[in-house]
Amino acid sequence: MRAEIVSVGDELLKGQRVNTNAAFMAVALSGIGVPVGRIVSCPDIEEEMVSVFAESLERADIVLVTGGLGPTRDDRTRKAVQQLLHRGLEMSKDAYENLAGRMKKRGLELSASLRDQAMVIEGSHVIANTKGTAAGMIIRCGERFYDHYLVLMPGVPSEMQAMMELTVIPYFASLSSLVIRHTPVKTLGIGESTLAEMIVDIENHLPEGTTLAYLPHAAGVNLMITTLGQDEDAVDRDNRNVVDAIVERASKYIYSTSEVTLEATIGAMLLATGKSIAVAESCTGGLVASRLTDVPGSSSYFLQGFVVYSNQAKQKSLGVPKELIESFGAVSEEVARAMATGCLEKSGADYAVSTTGIAGPGGGTAEKPVGMICLAIANKRSGSVLSKTLFMQGDRERNKLRFSEAALRELWECLRNK
Amino acid sequence: MRAEIVSVGDELLKGQRVNTNAAFMAVALSGIGVPVGRIVSCPDIEEEMVSVFAESLERADIVLVTGGLGPTRDDRTRKAVQQLLHRGLEMSKDAYENLAGRMKKRGLELSASLRDQAMVIEGSHVIANTKGTAAGMIIRCGERFYDHYLVLMPGVPSEMQAMMELTVIPYFASLSSLVIRHTPVKTLGIGESTLAEMIVDIENHLPEGTTLAYLPHAAGVNLMITTLGQDEDAVDRDNRNVVDAIVERASKYIYSTSEVTLEATIGAMLLATGKSIAVAESCTGGLVASRLTDVPGSSSYFLQGFVVYSNQAKQKSLGVPKELIESFGAVSEEVARAMATGCLEKSGADYAVSTTGIAGPGGGTAEKPVGMICLAIANKRSGSVLSKTLFMQGDRERNKLRFSEAALRELWECLRNK
């Protein structure tokens, strides 16, 4: 079985939106052994859609379409499918009830344009929309298209993703005979080329059917080990062997071999040891706290954050001595250490992390350039304070992200080695 | 003149890389009045490329291809083009000198495989690569393809971008006679269908050549008004008229008609009035502070943030009375108000924003469900405190984002109406 993806929307063709949906769907499909042959973005024009859908249905067993299902008039996907397959619309009771329920919850009336969202192509298998109003559809396209499948979903990423996970993937998984295993290897603090050199011999001797991809991100690189085959046990074994070999080689840099974030990994470590955390941030402006609290249940271990942008706030909220700031500057390991110990005291947490640096674009000097960060971690039990200075390169948002990643990385190291 | 974009690469079809190149090219093309009709991602397979290139050349005057030209990969793109157009390769003197110069600079020998990078399709207009080794090409494809243009570039974003800016865009700008204007209309606090109903008559009477697109985001919807035409003055006027009509109709919900973020809009308002801000966050966990400090220069008006996750932190850091939390619960307008006034006092800021709510997935009850947020804004000068309770629907991260958006929206309203 092969798939193609069609993304409908003028905003894609104008470059106003990057097509992240297609990448999500491609990953999900390869998870059930369905390779993607083409990805096509086409405009909101009915005739164009009709011909793009027809071309893809000729070539591929499954054609996934996103976009053009919302309540406004630039949403023409259903009309194009009606024209292509010569079918009418019918009311989906399930979709209607979902709509009515969502509106009731918000105390709103069900308008005519919204009610229209429950109308689906005749003979569709309806995909429930757990995150929005427009119903999705799985449609068998009849003899003319070799009974291939057309799947219609909204373009809103959260709605499409929920539909893929809850309905589309389970639906097609049972029809596919290939097995695919993907295992991520998530690393920190090592670049793509250094990591590649470190595992060159593993990469040169991958078992047949196994591939290794480098996925660089803002603060390092992750690996994805993919194995494809007919026999589930062999696929599992081959995949696991490669992952184990990499983990053995590069364990220092690896924080996970599953799809969890660094902040969730840290959360699990804190939970397991019954320890709590507080943060004191200057240059990261609340981003470290925000990332730590992205984790469900983080209120069990995250006590408090101080975003101390001004020098006065550093003094008043954390008791950083004025003289320290005057002697060493706000961006210094000395101030970072004082912020961490002050944060520990004020919050009563077991660990405190602090950041102070220059995110840019202004504020840099020759000795303290944009991209410089000082960070510290204070440990209540041992009474020790670790501090570090690092230099990054990027624009303001990228620097903030890398700063936050550096702080979380140090925290992770500290929790791992304690 | 119309264009299509073809992105070659298995990593796109596996979802391991998001196609940001296509969006970059689409924006650059629309800047010279060349609309993009389709964007296709296809695999590194020669026969597939030949048929994708042929299909696009049938439809579009210009076909931009990226990928398959790099030094470490097989050069399958060139091979596919040779097969498609029945042409040989020739050595490009300019490309060879670029290569030799780059190698010399790095003290390296020019290897045979690298020298191959200077071979181009016969009759190409060579695109200099200022950031790498592989030469780009602009090729006129002869009668069979109506003399349409095929443009080959590497898939490395920095190399492609430099080629677009220095060569491809200037080359085609002179051939294009169309002008395009895009104007965003950024809204808050109104959904897609409500906004569509509000401006239905404007949308029904758009001038010829003007289109209106809805771009939903996590906390609302933005509009994009695009006008395409021959006469620059007429295009400007038509575009402006539609934007003005929408602004007049929906001004309550519009915070900008240019590409700025809400946080930057707020920052500009604070700067203009010389006022400062501090935030006190529970459920948003630092995200409001982080967004406000994403803006360059925000240290001029952002003083401090308190991320008070635990009840104890709310009491200790902001002086929220214990009894208030016990009587009304931590998630209540009463506590939100006390957080905002405490934050105002502790920070000395002119405005303080507070958030307390339930991001989920745990912690919800019948009266206080997941997605509920109480927020408050305290104003030092007037001594007034505004508070509000809202209900959102989403997972934890989406709720945090919407909560932060709601807080920023109230702040924006407050600054606008003061």
mmCIF file of C-alpha atoms in Angstrom, chain B residues 1-8 25 29 34-40 49-66 77 81 84 127 137-141 145 147-153 164 168 172:
data_model
loop_
_atom_site.group_PDB
_atom_site.id
_atom_site.type_symbol
_atom_site.label_atom_id
_atom_site.label_comp_id
_atom_site.label_asym_id
_atom_site.label_seq_id
_atom_site.Cartn_x
_atom_site.Cartn_y
_atom_site.Cartn_z
ATOM 1 C CA MET B 1 3.471 33.879 -15.649
ATOM 2 C CA ARG B 2 2.842 31.061 -13.195
ATOM 3 C CA ALA B 3 5.277 28.876 -11.306
ATOM 4 C CA GLU B 4 5.346 25.453 -9.687
ATOM 5 C CA ILE B 5 7.784 24.191 -7.087
ATOM 6 C CA VAL B 6 9.221 20.674 -6.978
ATOM 7 C CA SER B 7 11.083 19.579 -3.842
ATOM 8 C CA VAL B 8 13.149 16.438 -4.314
ATOM 9 C CA MET B 25 10.463 30.302 -2.685
ATOM 10 C CA LEU B 29 8.030 34.564 -6.233
ATOM 11 C CA VAL B 34 4.538 35.215 -9.969
ATOM 12 C CA PRO B 35 1.879 33.066 -8.273
ATOM 13 C CA VAL B 36 2.675 29.445 -7.405
ATOM 14 C CA GLY B 37 0.164 26.904 -8.712
ATOM 15 C CA ARG B 38 1.411 23.734 -7.054
ATOM 16 C CA ILE B 39 4.108 22.514 -4.706
ATOM 17 C CA VAL B 40 5.133 18.868 -5.159
ATOM 18 C CA MET B 49 11.463 12.982 -11.146
ATOM 19 C CA VAL B 50 11.229 12.820 -14.924
ATOM 20 C CA SER B 51 7.453 12.505 -14.789
ATOM 21 C CA VAL B 52 6.980 15.142 -12.069
ATOM 22 C CA PHE B 53 9.178 17.634 -13.960
ATOM 23 C CA ALA B 54 7.318 16.949 -17.224
ATOM 24 C CA GLU B 55 3.887 17.396 -15.621
ATOM 25 C CA SER B 56 4.877 20.688 -13.997
ATOM 26 C CA LEU B 57 6.525 22.014 -17.175
ATOM 27 C CA GLU B 58 3.308 21.298 -19.069
ATOM 28 C CA ARG B 59 1.350 23.553 -16.701
ATOM 29 C CA ALA B 60 3.719 26.238 -15.473
ATOM 30 C CA ASP B 61 5.972 28.832 -17.121
ATOM 31 C CA ILE B 62 8.620 28.395 -14.423
ATOM 32 C CA VAL B 63 9.370 25.196 -12.502
ATOM 33 C CA LEU B 64 11.689 25.592 -9.521
ATOM 34 C CA VAL B 65 13.379 22.384 -8.392
ATOM 35 C CA THR B 66 15.419 22.024 -5.195
ATOM 36 C CA THR B 77 18.311 15.648 -10.502
ATOM 37 C CA VAL B 81 16.786 16.460 -16.515
ATOM 38 C CA LEU B 84 13.784 14.498 -19.862
ATOM 39 C CA ILE B 127 23.412 30.264 -11.115
ATOM 40 C CA MET B 137 20.912 26.259 -13.473
ATOM 41 C CA ILE B 138 18.181 28.093 -15.341
ATOM 42 C CA ILE B 139 17.209 26.028 -18.389
ATOM 43 C CA ARG B 140 14.862 26.880 -21.249
ATOM 44 C CA CYS B 141 13.152 23.625 -22.071
ATOM 45 C CA PHE B 145 7.577 22.339 -23.144
ATOM 46 C CA ASP B 147 9.991 27.037 -23.947
ATOM 47 C CA HIS B 148 9.113 27.031 -20.245
ATOM 48 C CA TYR B 149 11.867 27.505 -17.651
ATOM 49 C CA LEU B 150 13.317 24.843 -15.379
ATOM 50 C CA VAL B 151 15.364 26.154 -12.449
ATOM 51 C CA LEU B 152 17.612 23.727 -10.557
ATOM 52 C CA MET B 153 18.953 24.594 -7.101
ATOM 53 C CA MET B 164 17.007 33.033 -5.222
ATOM 54 C CA VAL B 168 16.626 33.773 -9.784
ATOM 55 C CA PHE B 172 12.403 36.539 -13.570
#
